[in-house]
């Protein structure tokens, strides 16, 4: 999965993580500056569904705007298939 928060925010006129953090706080999601920085600059390993819900409400988007599937990466992780042994 690719985390697309910065792009989704930019498409909605939010250019700074501090602005995003303020809007989240106004909607009831108070997060630390460090956590906001991690959400803004990287891909979180976990995210609470309640937090995702608030982020989507603030940006007026859906989770699919924030989380982009990367099927090529999934395919690359699959083990190589072995040739069938002769019986």
Coordinates of N, CA, C and O in Angstrom, one line a residue:
X1 N 0.8 -1.2 0.0 CA 0.0 0.0 0.0 C 0.9 1.2 0.0 O 1.9 1.3 0.7
X2 N 0.4 2.2 -0.7 CA 1.1 3.5 -0.7 C 0.2 4.5 0.0 O -1.0 4.5 -0.2
X3 N 0.8 5.2 0.9 CA 0.1 6.2 1.7 C 0.1 7.5 1.0 O 1.2 8.1 0.7
X4 N -1.0 8.1 0.7 CA -1.1 9.2 -0.2 C -1.7 10.5 0.5 O -2.3 11.3 -0.1
X5 N -1.4 10.7 1.8 CA -1.9 11.8 2.5 C -1.5 13.1 2.0 O -2.4 14.0 1.8
X6 N -0.3 13.3 1.7 CA 0.2 14.7 1.2 C -0.5 15.0 -0.1 O -0.9 16.2 -0.3
X7 N -0.6 14.1 -1.0 CA -1.2 14.4 -2.3 C -2.7 14.7 -2.1 O -3.2 15.6 -2.7
X8 N -3.4 13.8 -1.3 CA -4.8 14.1 -1.1 C -5.0 15.4 -0.4 O -6.0 16.1 -0.8
X9 N -4.2 15.8 0.5 CA -4.3 17.1 1.2 C -4.0 18.2 0.2 O -4.8 19.2 0.2
X10 N -3.0 18.1 -0.6 CA -2.7 19.2 -1.6 C -3.8 19.4 -2.6 O -4.1 20.5 -2.9
X11 N -4.4 18.3 -3.0 CA -5.5 18.4 -3.9 C -6.7 19.2 -3.4 O -7.5 19.7 -4.1
X12 N -6.7 19.3 -2.0 CA -7.8 20.0 -1.3 C -7.3 21.3 -0.7 O -7.9 21.9 0.2
X13 N -6.1 21.7 -1.1 CA -5.6 23.0 -0.7 C -4.9 23.0 0.7 O -4.6 24.1 1.2
X14 N -4.5 21.9 1.2 CA -3.8 21.8 2.4 C -2.4 21.5 2.1 O -2.1 20.4 1.6
X15 N -1.5 22.4 2.3 CA -0.1 22.3 1.9 C 0.9 22.0 3.0 O 2.0 21.6 2.8
X16 N 0.5 22.3 4.2 CA 1.4 22.1 5.4 C 0.8 21.2 6.4 O -0.4 21.2 6.7
X17 N 1.7 20.4 7.0 CA 1.3 19.4 8.0 C 0.7 20.1 9.2 O -0.2 19.6 9.9
X18 N 1.2 21.3 9.5 CA 0.7 22.1 10.6 C -0.8 22.5 10.4 O -1.6 22.5 11.3
X19 N -1.1 22.8 9.1 CA -2.5 23.2 8.8 C -3.4 21.9 8.9 O -4.5 22.0 9.4
X20 N -2.9 20.8 8.5 CA -3.6 19.6 8.6 C -3.8 19.2 10.0 O -5.0 18.8 10.4
X21 N -2.8 19.3 10.8 CA -2.9 19.0 12.2 C -4.0 19.9 12.9 O -4.8 19.4 13.7
X22 N -4.0 21.1 12.6 CA -5.0 22.1 13.2 C -6.4 21.7 12.8 O -7.3 21.6 13.6
X23 N -6.6 21.3 11.5 CA -7.9 20.9 11.0 C -8.4 19.6 11.7 O -9.5 19.5 12.0
X24 N -7.4 18.7 11.9 CA -7.8 17.4 12.6 C -8.2 17.7 14.0 O -9.2 17.2 14.5
X25 N -7.4 18.6 14.7 CA -7.8 19.0 16.1 C -9.1 19.6 16.2 O -9.9 19.3 17.1
X26 N -9.5 20.4 15.2 CA -10.8 21.1 15.2 C -11.9 20.0 15.0 O -13.0 20.3 15.4
X27 N -11.6 18.9 14.4 CA -12.5 17.8 14.2 C -12.5 16.8 15.3 O -13.1 15.7 15.2
X28 N -11.7 17.0 16.3 CA -11.6 16.1 17.5 C -10.5 15.1 17.5 O -10.4 14.3 18.4
X29 N -9.6 15.2 16.5 CA -8.4 14.3 16.5 C -7.2 15.1 16.9 O -6.6 15.8 16.0
X30 N -6.8 15.0 18.1 CA -5.6 15.8 18.6 C -4.4 14.8 18.5 O -4.5 13.8 19.2
X31 N -3.4 15.1 17.7 CA -2.3 14.2 17.6 C -1.0 15.0 17.8 O -1.0 16.2 17.6
X32 N 0.1 14.4 18.2 CA 1.3 15.1 18.5 C 1.9 15.5 17.2 O 1.6 15.0 16.1
X33 N 2.9 16.5 17.3 CA 3.6 17.0 16.2 C 4.4 15.9 15.5 O 4.5 15.8 14.3
X34 N 5.0 15.0 16.4 CA 5.8 13.9 15.8 C 4.9 12.9 15.0 O 5.3 12.4 14.0
X35 N 3.7 12.6 15.6 CA 2.9 11.6 14.8 C 2.4 12.3 13.5 O 2.3 11.6 12.5
X36 N 2.1 13.6 13.6 CA 1.6 14.3 12.4 C 2.8 14.3 11.3 O 2.5 14.0 10.1
X37 N 4.0 14.5 11.8 CA 5.1 14.5 10.9 C 5.3 13.1 10.2 O 5.5 13.0 9.0
X38 N 5.1 12.0 11.0 CA 5.2 10.7 10.5 C 4.1 10.4 9.5 O 4.3 9.8 8.4
X39 N 2.9 10.8 9.8 CA 1.8 10.6 8.8 C 2.0 11.4 7.5 O 1.6 11.0 6.4
X40 N 2.6 12.6 7.7 CA 2.7 13.5 6.5 C 3.9 13.1 5.6 O 3.8 13.2 4.4
X41 N 5.0 12.6 6.2 CA 6.2 12.3 5.4 C 6.4 10.8 5.1 O 7.2 10.5 4.2
X42 N 5.7 9.9 5.7 CA 6.0 8.5 5.5 C 4.7 7.7 5.4 O 3.6 8.3 5.4
X43 N 4.9 6.4 5.3 CA 3.7 5.5 5.3 C 3.6 4.9 6.7 O 4.5 4.2 7.1
X44 N 2.5 5.1 7.3 CA 2.3 4.5 8.7 C 2.2 3.0 8.6 O 1.6 2.4 7.6
X45 N 2.8 2.3 9.6 CA 2.6 0.9 9.6 C 1.3 0.5 10.2 O 0.7 -0.6 9.8
X46 N 0.7 1.4 11.0 CA -0.7 1.2 11.5 C -1.4 2.5 11.5 O -0.7 3.5 11.6
X47 N -2.7 2.4 11.5 CA -3.5 3.6 11.7 C -4.9 3.2 12.2 O -5.4 2.2 11.7
X48 N -5.3 3.8 13.2 CA -6.6 3.5 13.8 C -7.7 3.9 12.9 O -7.6 4.9 12.2
X49 N -8.7 3.0 12.8 CA -9.8 3.3 11.8 C -10.5 4.6 12.2 O -11.0 5.4 11.3
X50 N -10.6 4.9 13.5 CA -11.3 6.1 14.0 C -10.5 7.4 13.5 O -11.0 8.4 13.1
X51 N -9.1 7.3 13.5 CA -8.3 8.3 13.0 C -8.4 8.5 11.5 O -8.5 9.6 11.0
X52 N -8.5 7.4 10.8 CA -8.7 7.4 9.3 C -10.0 8.1 9.0 O -10.1 8.8 8.0
X53 N -11.0 7.8 9.8 CA -12.3 8.3 9.6 C -12.3 9.9 9.7 O -12.9 10.6 8.9
X54 N -11.6 10.4 10.7 CA -11.5 11.8 10.9 C -10.7 12.4 9.7 O -11.1 13.5 9.2
X55 N -9.6 11.8 9.4 CA -8.8 12.3 8.2 C -9.6 12.4 7.0 O -9.6 13.5 6.3
X56 N -10.4 11.4 6.7 CA -11.2 11.4 5.5 C -12.3 12.5 5.6 O -12.6 13.1 4.6
X57 N -12.9 12.7 6.8 CA -13.9 13.7 7.0 C -13.3 15.1 6.7 O -13.9 15.9 6.1
X58 N -12.1 15.3 7.3 CA -11.5 16.6 7.1 C -11.1 16.9 5.7 O -11.3 18.0 5.2
X59 N -10.6 15.9 5.0 CA -10.2 16.1 3.6 C -11.4 15.8 2.6 O -11.2 16.0 1.4
X60 N -12.5 15.4 3.1 CA -13.7 15.1 2.3 C -13.3 14.1 1.2 O -13.5 14.4 0.0
X61 N -12.7 13.0 1.7 CA -12.3 12.0 0.8 C -12.6 10.6 1.3 O -13.3 10.5 2.3
X62 N -12.2 9.6 0.6 CA -12.5 8.2 1.1 C -11.1 7.6 1.4 O -10.1 8.1 0.9
X63 N -11.1 6.4 2.1 CA -9.8 5.7 2.3 C -9.1 5.4 1.0 O -7.9 5.4 1.0
X64 N -9.8 5.1 0.0 CA -9.1 4.8 -1.3 C -8.4 6.0 -1.9 O -7.5 5.8 -2.7
X65 N -8.7 7.2 -1.4 CA -7.9 8.4 -1.8 C -6.6 8.4 -1.1 O -5.6 9.0 -1.6
X66 N -6.6 7.8 0.1 CA -5.4 7.9 0.9 C -4.5 6.6 0.8 O -3.3 6.7 1.0
X67 N -5.1 5.5 0.5 CA -4.4 4.2 0.5 C -4.5 3.7 -1.0 O -5.6 3.4 -1.5
X68 N -3.4 3.6 -1.6 CA -3.3 3.2 -3.0 C -2.7 1.8 -3.1 O -1.6 1.6 -2.6
X69 N -3.4 0.8 -3.7 CA -2.9 -0.5 -3.8 C -1.7 -0.5 -4.8 O -1.6 0.2 -5.7
X70 N -0.7 -1.4 -4.4 CA 0.5 -1.6 -5.3 C 0.6 -3.1 -5.6 O 1.4 -3.8 -5.0
X71 N -0.2 -3.6 -6.6 CA -0.2 -5.0 -6.9 C 1.2 -5.5 -7.3 O 1.5 -6.7 -7.1
X72 N 2.0 -4.7 -8.0 CA 3.3 -5.1 -8.4 C 4.2 -5.5 -7.2 O 5.0 -6.4 -7.3
X73 N 4.1 -4.7 -6.1 CA 4.9 -5.1 -4.9 C 4.4 -6.4 -4.3 O 5.2 -7.1 -3.8
X74 N 3.1 -6.6 -4.4 CA 2.6 -7.9 -3.8 C 3.1 -9.0 -4.7 O 3.6 -10.0 -4.1
X75 N 3.1 -8.9 -6.0 CA 3.6 -9.9 -6.9 C 5.0 -10.2 -6.7 O 5.5 -11.4 -6.7
X76 N 5.8 -9.2 -6.4 CA 7.3 -9.3 -6.2 C 7.6 -10.1 -4.9 O 8.6 -10.7 -4.8
X77 N 6.7 -10.1 -4.0 CA 6.9 -10.8 -2.7 C 6.6 -12.3 -2.8 O 7.0 -13.0 -1.9
X78 N 5.8 -12.7 -3.8 CA 5.5 -14.1 -3.9 C 6.7 -14.9 -4.2 O 7.5 -14.5 -5.0
X79 N 6.8 -16.1 -3.5 CA 7.9 -17.0 -3.8 C 7.8 -17.5 -5.3 O 6.8 -17.6 -5.8
X80 N 9.0 -17.7 -5.8 CA 9.1 -18.2 -7.2 C 8.5 -19.6 -7.3 O 8.7 -20.4 -6.3
X81 N 7.8 -19.9 -8.3 CA 7.2 -21.2 -8.5 C 8.3 -22.2 -8.9 O 9.0 -21.8 -9.9
X82 N 8.3 -23.3 -8.3 CA 9.3 -24.3 -8.7 C 8.7 -25.2 -9.9 O 7.5 -25.4 -9.9
X83 N 9.6 -25.6 -10.7 CA 9.1 -26.5 -11.8 C 8.6 -27.8 -11.1 O 9.2 -28.3 -10.2
X84 N 7.6 -28.4 -11.6 CA 7.0 -29.6 -11.1 C 8.0 -30.7 -11.3 O 8.6 -30.9 -12.3
X85 N 8.2 -31.5 -10.2 CA 9.1 -32.6 -10.3 C 8.5 -33.8 -11.1 O 7.3 -34.0 -11.1
X86 N 9.4 -34.4 -11.9 CA 8.9 -35.5 -12.7 C 8.5 -36.7 -11.8 O 9.2 -37.0 -10.8
X87 N 7.4 -37.3 -12.1 CA 7.0 -38.4 -11.2 C 7.6 -39.8 -11.6 O 8.0 -40.0 -12.6

